[in-house]
Amino acid sequence: MATETPCYTVVFEDTTESPSTQELRASLEKGSDEDRLDALRRIIVSTINGNPQPTLLMPIIQYIMPSKNKQLKKLLHFYWEVCPKYDENGKLKQEMILVVNAIRNDLQHPNEYIRGATLRFLQKISKDAELLEPLIPTCRSCLEHRHSYVRKNAVFAVYTIYREYEHLIPDAPELMQTFIAAESDATCKRNAFVFLAYCAMPKAVEWLISVYDQLTSLDELLQMSIIEVIRLDCKNDTTHRPRYIRCMFELLNSSSHAVKYEAATTLTTLTQNPAAVKAAASCFVNLVIKESDNNVKLIVLDRLDTLRSKHEHILDGLIMDVLQVLSSADMEVRRKATSIILSMTSSRNVEEVVLFLKKQLQRTQEREFEKAPEYRQLLIQSIHVLAVKFSEVAANVVHALMEFLGDSNNPSALDVVAFVREVVEKFPHLRPSICDKLTQTLTEIKSGKTFRGVLWILGEYVEGLSDIQATFQEIRKVLGEIPILASEQRLLDEAGGDEEVKDEKKVEGSGRPKVLADGTYATETAYTSASSARLEAIKSASKPPLRALILGGDFFTGAVLASALTKLVLRFDDLTKDRPMANALRAESMLIMTSIIRVGQSKFVTVPIDEDSNERILNCIQTISELQETPVVHDIFLKDTKAAYSKMLVAQEKKAAEKKESESTQDHVVQVDDLLTFRQFSKKSADDPIDYVEDLGKATGAAEVREDFISNLSRISQLTGFSDPIYAEAYVKMHGFDILLDVLLVNQTPNTLQNLCLDFATLGDLKLVERPAVYTIAPHGFQSIKATIKVSSTETGVIFGSILWEGPALTECCVILNDIHIDIMDYIKPAYCTETQFRSMWTEFEWENRVNVSTNMSDPRDYLKHVMKSTNMSCLTPEGAMSGDCDFLSANMYARSLFGEDALANLSIEKTEAGIVGHVRIRSKTQGIALSLGDRITMCECPIAFELLYCIDVGVAQKDNKPSI
């Protein structure tokens, strides 16, 4: 063949109802236009899928080509595009002469639609020079047609022909230059300008300079093409750069959002002048505010963020304009804008930014405000960051944020608690006012988590004698009457709850009989008790918030309350000499604690008190009763807990600084013979130029191929044995969301293997993209076959298949291939998230895989590193929390797949004499990734198990050690 066969998308063909060649010929000859359309459509699909049916070429020329039906003509163009045009010797088929004559007639057709569609068809067959050469004069004449639809398609037809075969139209640049000078239609001008830009750049620049004064009045498409030409021209040394910069400034005021965006992006590549950078940034901000599409908003915000990172303080004056972006209703846009605002905030504008955020925070309390809870949480987190970073605004915002401690949206209240806790630690002069405000807010708090955070702050940072007494009074208000059990019992007695069970009434069930587990029938009977009804009424009665939480079974909050009271009593005892007052506080605290324990063991609570909370409260009672007798415990309550929190804050700041430094420093791998660039000798006059071709290469990974020979060898899988008639091995390469199989076949026989076909099948979320072709391999010959498999999720997949060929006497021979197991670790990358996000996802995800751990490794930390390495997961638990000598280890791990799937893991192990035992709990939203990671941990736990999985059948290897879900 003269040219290689083009590649087309494989279209599904229903072979069960596929008509024969004779039936298709009959439909083409005698059928109606609808029958002919259907037959031609079937022929095209069959040709695309590898069955060209050459015997139908002449019937199509005889019966379809003369038709005046426009749908048939359009479909006929598709057929000419895909049908074989050359014979076995690579020469053009004789029948194609008739086709060329018909195409020439269509190019001279009086209907402009047929002319334009035919010109578009010529662009699809631009590789076939023998077909195009007779059509060149007719194609050139279409440039002078009266209708713009014909002219604009003729320009691109000439462009594609000239690009492939310049000798067919050697004067095309001059022809286009003359055409664009006389043309009045905007689209035709744009197409001709694109031709000059890629085929004759000097002529394109010459025309651009000639229309320089009319740029703002040109059509949008032409303006976009002009911007692209300026980009291409500025890659080389050009004398028109100053004029181009003025041109970009003018296009910033265009009515088209696309032109504005491209002009602003190009302007930053042409110059680094602060005025130009500021103008481009202002244009981006206006686009975000005025554009309605949220995806466009995010794209422009990304570009604005990149610009800000390169020009730090030039854009600080635009921060109030960026704040207007928060008026968008989309939360992703708000989050992106907020991150930009936080990075642009400085000591000069922080007060204005915080004032704006506080106003937005007040607006979220309005009923009609859209997505108020999420937006409120985002604002609170942003104010938190600013207050910690700029201490001068902390005092102004902390009291305003504490108004939201009673927020019904629990995450917002928790964010406020985290903010207040950090502020009181970092700014000691604010502690008295903050603690006073917190004690006044106790009655408004509804959430148990919020109560625990506030009680911890009060226990650690309330220091004055009068402040401690005031805190006790407020705690008594939110607890209600003490002792809790006695007061609740009294209420029940007053309601007549001590009546005998004789008042109970028996009510027979009126429903159908129920079938028990053993197959027998039983009738439901309900007992209603007046005393139990009164007890439920007492439980559901209105109570103070902290009392309601304890009666509802939240004894963790009760344990935190006991710890806070213990710290307050110990601190009061150290500060005062008034023994009666100190003893009174001790007695009151012990009464509250014992009351919590007693009511937790009564019928008035929803669930009984747990052992941990019970033991914790008893320890607090013992500490208060002994006071100064055990100074070690005294220091633990008053010093160690606060020191631990300070250490945690320092660790968080250090981790954030390391992450920022790692993001800012990038490793650049260069070759030893690369050109050296001396920064002192080069002039930095602009940002990096926009090169879409380079960006496309980076996006597809074409520019990042740095695999060595050894790594390639490790990915080779042997598919057949050395004694088989055909030896086969496959190189498995992961490329984005695809798996590329490069299979090498070796004919080990002295015979020619005809009609050899390599069939693949998949198990799991894998899909074969390409249909295998048929090959013929000479004796002792080689054949390389490539196959692409699409991956749609992170799940363990298996590829299996066979090789079929025709043996002697047309007998069918077959070799079954070894299975290829896909390693999901190529699709899982380490990632990081906050503790709050981890807990939220852990609660949300429904699939859990529990893998038991039993290994002879001696160090728990070494086993943690081993699991992290084998699963590509990152450890979220801080290093300080795992430091020290201990036989127990618990750590959280997190990873994300290329498909956006989250994988969570919790490792809980214990060091024993026999080794390390425990378990790993894996949670994910989908079942596949949880099972796959569990299998991975099981395989890597012991090298023997890893080899068993590949040497023995998968089901047998996992029979005794398969994680359950």
mmCIF file of N, CA and C in Angstrom, residues 343-403:
data_model
loop_
_atom_site.group_PDB
_atom_site.id
_atom_site.type_symbol
_atom_site.label_atom_id
_atom_site.label_comp_id
_atom_site.label_asym_id
_atom_site.label_seq_id
_atom_site.Cartn_x
_atom_site.Cartn_y
_atom_site.Cartn_z
ATOM 1 N N SER A 343 -3.374 33.669 50.867
ATOM 2 C CA SER A 343 -1.985 33.825 50.442
ATOM 3 C C SER A 343 -1.658 35.270 50.064
ATOM 4 N N MET A 344 -2.668 36.080 49.716
ATOM 5 C CA MET A 344 -2.441 37.485 49.363
ATOM 6 C C MET A 344 -2.509 38.423 50.560
ATOM 7 N N THR A 345 -3.022 37.933 51.681
ATOM 8 C CA THR A 345 -3.202 38.797 52.844
ATOM 9 C C THR A 345 -1.855 39.131 53.476
ATOM 10 N N SER A 346 -1.676 40.406 53.789
ATOM 11 C CA SER A 346 -0.465 40.872 54.447
ATOM 12 C C SER A 346 -0.860 41.734 55.643
ATOM 13 N N SER A 347 0.131 42.215 56.367
ATOM 14 C CA SER A 347 -0.157 43.047 57.549
ATOM 15 C C SER A 347 -0.818 44.359 57.156
ATOM 16 N N ARG A 348 -0.677 44.775 55.890
ATOM 17 C CA ARG A 348 -1.281 46.041 55.458
ATOM 18 C C ARG A 348 -2.784 45.916 55.213
ATOM 19 N N ASN A 349 -3.230 44.758 54.788
ATOM 20 C CA ASN A 349 -4.645 44.640 54.425
ATOM 21 C C ASN A 349 -5.402 43.614 55.263
ATOM 22 N N VAL A 350 -4.757 43.062 56.304
ATOM 23 C CA VAL A 350 -5.405 41.981 57.050
ATOM 24 C C VAL A 350 -6.673 42.467 57.753
ATOM 25 N N GLU A 351 -6.670 43.701 58.250
ATOM 26 C CA GLU A 351 -7.849 44.195 58.966
ATOM 27 C C GLU A 351 -9.050 44.316 58.034
ATOM 28 N N GLU A 352 -8.827 44.784 56.803
ATOM 29 C CA GLU A 352 -9.925 44.892 55.839
ATOM 30 C C GLU A 352 -10.457 43.506 55.458
ATOM 31 N N VAL A 353 -9.536 42.563 55.276
ATOM 32 C CA VAL A 353 -9.957 41.213 54.900
ATOM 33 C C VAL A 353 -10.782 40.579 56.014
ATOM 34 N N VAL A 354 -10.312 40.706 57.258
ATOM 35 C CA VAL A 354 -11.024 40.101 58.390
ATOM 36 C C VAL A 354 -12.387 40.763 58.574
ATOM 37 N N LEU A 355 -12.456 42.063 58.387
ATOM 38 C CA LEU A 355 -13.745 42.753 58.506
ATOM 39 C C LEU A 355 -14.731 42.238 57.462
ATOM 40 N N PHE A 356 -14.258 42.033 56.230
ATOM 41 C CA PHE A 356 -15.135 41.503 55.177
ATOM 42 C C PHE A 356 -15.589 40.089 55.519
ATOM 43 N N LEU A 357 -14.669 39.251 55.995
ATOM 44 C CA LEU A 357 -15.026 37.866 56.335
ATOM 45 C C LEU A 357 -16.017 37.824 57.495
ATOM 46 N N LYS A 358 -15.870 38.754 58.455
ATOM 47 C CA LYS A 358 -16.813 38.792 59.578
ATOM 48 C C LYS A 358 -18.217 39.173 59.103
ATOM 49 N N LYS A 359 -18.289 40.107 58.142
ATOM 50 C CA LYS A 359 -19.601 40.485 57.589
ATOM 51 C C LYS A 359 -20.236 39.304 56.862
ATOM 52 N N GLN A 360 -19.387 38.568 56.093
ATOM 53 C CA GLN A 360 -19.905 37.377 55.411
ATOM 54 C C GLN A 360 -20.384 36.333 56.417
ATOM 55 N N LEU A 361 -19.674 36.240 57.539
ATOM 56 C CA LEU A 361 -20.040 35.290 58.580
ATOM 57 C C LEU A 361 -21.399 35.629 59.183
ATOM 58 N N GLN A 362 -21.655 36.912 59.354
ATOM 59 C CA GLN A 362 -22.962 37.327 59.879
ATOM 60 C C GLN A 362 -24.075 37.046 58.870
ATOM 61 N N ARG A 363 -23.750 37.174 57.583
ATOM 62 C CA ARG A 363 -24.763 36.941 56.547
ATOM 63 C C ARG A 363 -25.174 35.470 56.489
ATOM 64 N N THR A 364 -24.263 34.572 56.874
ATOM 65 C CA THR A 364 -24.611 33.148 56.801
ATOM 66 C C THR A 364 -25.710 32.766 57.780
ATOM 67 N N GLN A 365 -26.037 33.650 58.718
ATOM 68 C CA GLN A 365 -27.110 33.338 59.663
ATOM 69 C C GLN A 365 -28.480 33.639 59.082
ATOM 70 N N GLU A 366 -28.505 34.281 57.908
ATOM 71 C CA GLU A 366 -29.787 34.554 57.257
ATOM 72 C C GLU A 366 -30.351 33.259 56.684
ATOM 73 N N ARG A 367 -31.650 33.123 56.749
ATOM 74 C CA ARG A 367 -32.283 31.862 56.333
ATOM 75 C C ARG A 367 -32.124 31.598 54.842
ATOM 76 N N GLU A 368 -32.216 32.661 54.041
ATOM 77 C CA GLU A 368 -32.201 32.447 52.596
ATOM 78 C C GLU A 368 -30.793 32.327 52.039
ATOM 79 N N PHE A 369 -29.778 32.393 52.889
ATOM 80 C CA PHE A 369 -28.406 32.314 52.389
ATOM 81 C C PHE A 369 -28.115 30.891 51.918
ATOM 82 N N GLU A 370 -27.535 30.774 50.705
ATOM 83 C CA GLU A 370 -27.339 29.460 50.087
ATOM 84 C C GLU A 370 -26.104 28.762 50.650
ATOM 85 N N LYS A 371 -26.264 27.488 50.987
ATOM 86 C CA LYS A 371 -25.178 26.656 51.523
ATOM 87 C C LYS A 371 -24.511 27.322 52.723
ATOM 88 N N ALA A 372 -25.319 27.813 53.635
ATOM 89 C CA ALA A 372 -24.801 28.566 54.780
ATOM 90 C C ALA A 372 -23.884 27.736 55.687
ATOM 91 N N PRO A 373 -24.231 26.492 56.068
ATOM 92 C CA PRO A 373 -23.348 25.750 56.993
ATOM 93 C C PRO A 373 -21.943 25.533 56.442
ATOM 94 N N GLU A 374 -21.854 25.100 55.178
ATOM 95 C CA GLU A 374 -20.536 24.854 54.598
ATOM 96 C C GLU A 374 -19.741 26.142 54.474
ATOM 97 N N TYR A 375 -20.412 27.213 54.019
ATOM 98 C CA TYR A 375 -19.728 28.493 53.851
ATOM 99 C C TYR A 375 -19.280 29.052 55.196
ATOM 100 N N ARG A 376 -20.111 28.874 56.222
ATOM 101 C CA ARG A 376 -19.754 29.361 57.560
ATOM 102 C C ARG A 376 -18.507 28.640 58.069
ATOM 103 N N GLN A 377 -18.462 27.339 57.845
ATOM 104 C CA GLN A 377 -17.292 26.581 58.286
ATOM 105 C C GLN A 377 -16.037 27.049 57.548
ATOM 106 N N LEU A 378 -16.149 27.316 56.249
ATOM 107 C CA LEU A 378 -15.008 27.809 55.474
ATOM 108 C C LEU A 378 -14.534 29.165 55.988
ATOM 109 N N LEU A 379 -15.476 30.056 56.303
ATOM 110 C CA LEU A 379 -15.104 31.375 56.815
ATOM 111 C C LEU A 379 -14.424 31.275 58.173
ATOM 112 N N ILE A 380 -14.933 30.406 59.022
ATOM 113 C CA ILE A 380 -14.328 30.244 60.350
ATOM 114 C C ILE A 380 -12.900 29.724 60.221
ATOM 115 N N GLN A 381 -12.686 28.762 59.342
ATOM 116 C CA GLN A 381 -11.327 28.236 59.143
ATOM 117 C C GLN A 381 -10.396 29.315 58.586
ATOM 118 N N SER A 382 -10.908 30.158 57.698
ATOM 119 C CA SER A 382 -10.084 31.222 57.118
ATOM 120 C C SER A 382 -9.715 32.257 58.173
ATOM 121 N N ILE A 383 -10.687 32.660 58.971
ATOM 122 C CA ILE A 383 -10.397 33.627 60.039
ATOM 123 C C ILE A 383 -9.423 33.027 61.043
ATOM 124 N N HIS A 384 -9.552 31.747 61.296
ATOM 125 C CA HIS A 384 -8.619 31.048 62.184
ATOM 126 C C HIS A 384 -7.183 31.195 61.680
ATOM 127 N N VAL A 385 -6.974 30.932 60.397
ATOM 128 C CA VAL A 385 -5.630 31.014 59.818
ATOM 129 C C VAL A 385 -5.086 32.437 59.920
ATOM 130 N N LEU A 386 -5.929 33.430 59.603
ATOM 131 C CA LEU A 386 -5.472 34.824 59.638
ATOM 132 C C LEU A 386 -5.164 35.274 61.058
ATOM 133 N N ALA A 387 -5.991 34.876 62.018
ATOM 134 C CA ALA A 387 -5.787 35.309 63.398
ATOM 135 C C ALA A 387 -4.505 34.730 63.979
ATOM 136 N N VAL A 388 -4.181 33.513 63.634
ATOM 137 C CA VAL A 388 -2.941 32.907 64.134
ATOM 138 C C VAL A 388 -1.728 33.515 63.437
ATOM 139 N N LYS A 389 -1.880 33.837 62.148
ATOM 140 C CA LYS A 389 -0.767 34.392 61.381
ATOM 141 C C LYS A 389 -0.510 35.851 61.725
ATOM 142 N N PHE A 390 -1.583 36.619 61.956
ATOM 143 C CA PHE A 390 -1.454 38.047 62.292
ATOM 144 C C PHE A 390 -2.068 38.264 63.672
ATOM 145 N N SER A 391 -1.223 38.352 64.667
ATOM 146 C CA SER A 391 -1.706 38.409 66.051
ATOM 147 C C SER A 391 -2.506 39.665 66.352
ATOM 148 N N GLU A 392 -2.316 40.728 65.560
ATOM 149 C CA GLU A 392 -3.010 41.978 65.870
ATOM 150 C C GLU A 392 -4.510 41.900 65.658
ATOM 151 N N VAL A 393 -4.994 40.898 64.873
ATOM 152 C CA VAL A 393 -6.430 40.796 64.635
ATOM 153 C C VAL A 393 -7.077 39.696 65.473
ATOM 154 N N ALA A 394 -6.254 38.950 66.217
ATOM 155 C CA ALA A 394 -6.813 37.830 66.983
ATOM 156 C C ALA A 394 -7.833 38.312 67.996
ATOM 157 N N ALA A 395 -7.516 39.403 68.701
ATOM 158 C CA ALA A 395 -8.431 39.897 69.732
ATOM 159 C C ALA A 395 -9.753 40.367 69.136
ATOM 160 N N ASN A 396 -9.728 40.856 67.886
ATOM 161 C CA ASN A 396 -10.949 41.395 67.276
ATOM 162 C C ASN A 396 -11.896 40.295 66.807
ATOM 163 N N VAL A 397 -11.350 39.142 66.455
ATOM 164 C CA VAL A 397 -12.199 38.120 65.836
ATOM 165 C C VAL A 397 -12.584 36.999 66.791
ATOM 166 N N VAL A 398 -11.783 36.797 67.838
ATOM 167 C CA VAL A 398 -12.040 35.635 68.671
ATOM 168 C C VAL A 398 -13.394 35.720 69.365
ATOM 169 N N HIS A 399 -13.780 36.924 69.821
ATOM 170 C CA HIS A 399 -15.075 37.060 70.493
ATOM 171 C C HIS A 399 -16.228 36.935 69.509
ATOM 172 N N ALA A 400 -15.997 37.436 68.285
ATOM 173 C CA ALA A 400 -17.056 37.315 67.270
ATOM 174 C C ALA A 400 -17.285 35.839 66.898
ATOM 175 N N LEU A 401 -16.209 35.071 66.807
ATOM 176 C CA LEU A 401 -16.363 33.669 66.440
ATOM 177 C C LEU A 401 -16.989 32.840 67.552
ATOM 178 N N MET A 402 -16.763 33.238 68.786
ATOM 179 C CA MET A 402 -17.326 32.458 69.891
ATOM 180 C C MET A 402 -18.845 32.545 69.942
ATOM 181 N N GLU A 403 -19.432 33.467 69.186
ATOM 182 C CA GLU A 403 -20.890 33.520 69.084
ATOM 183 C C GLU A 403 -21.441 32.286 68.380
#
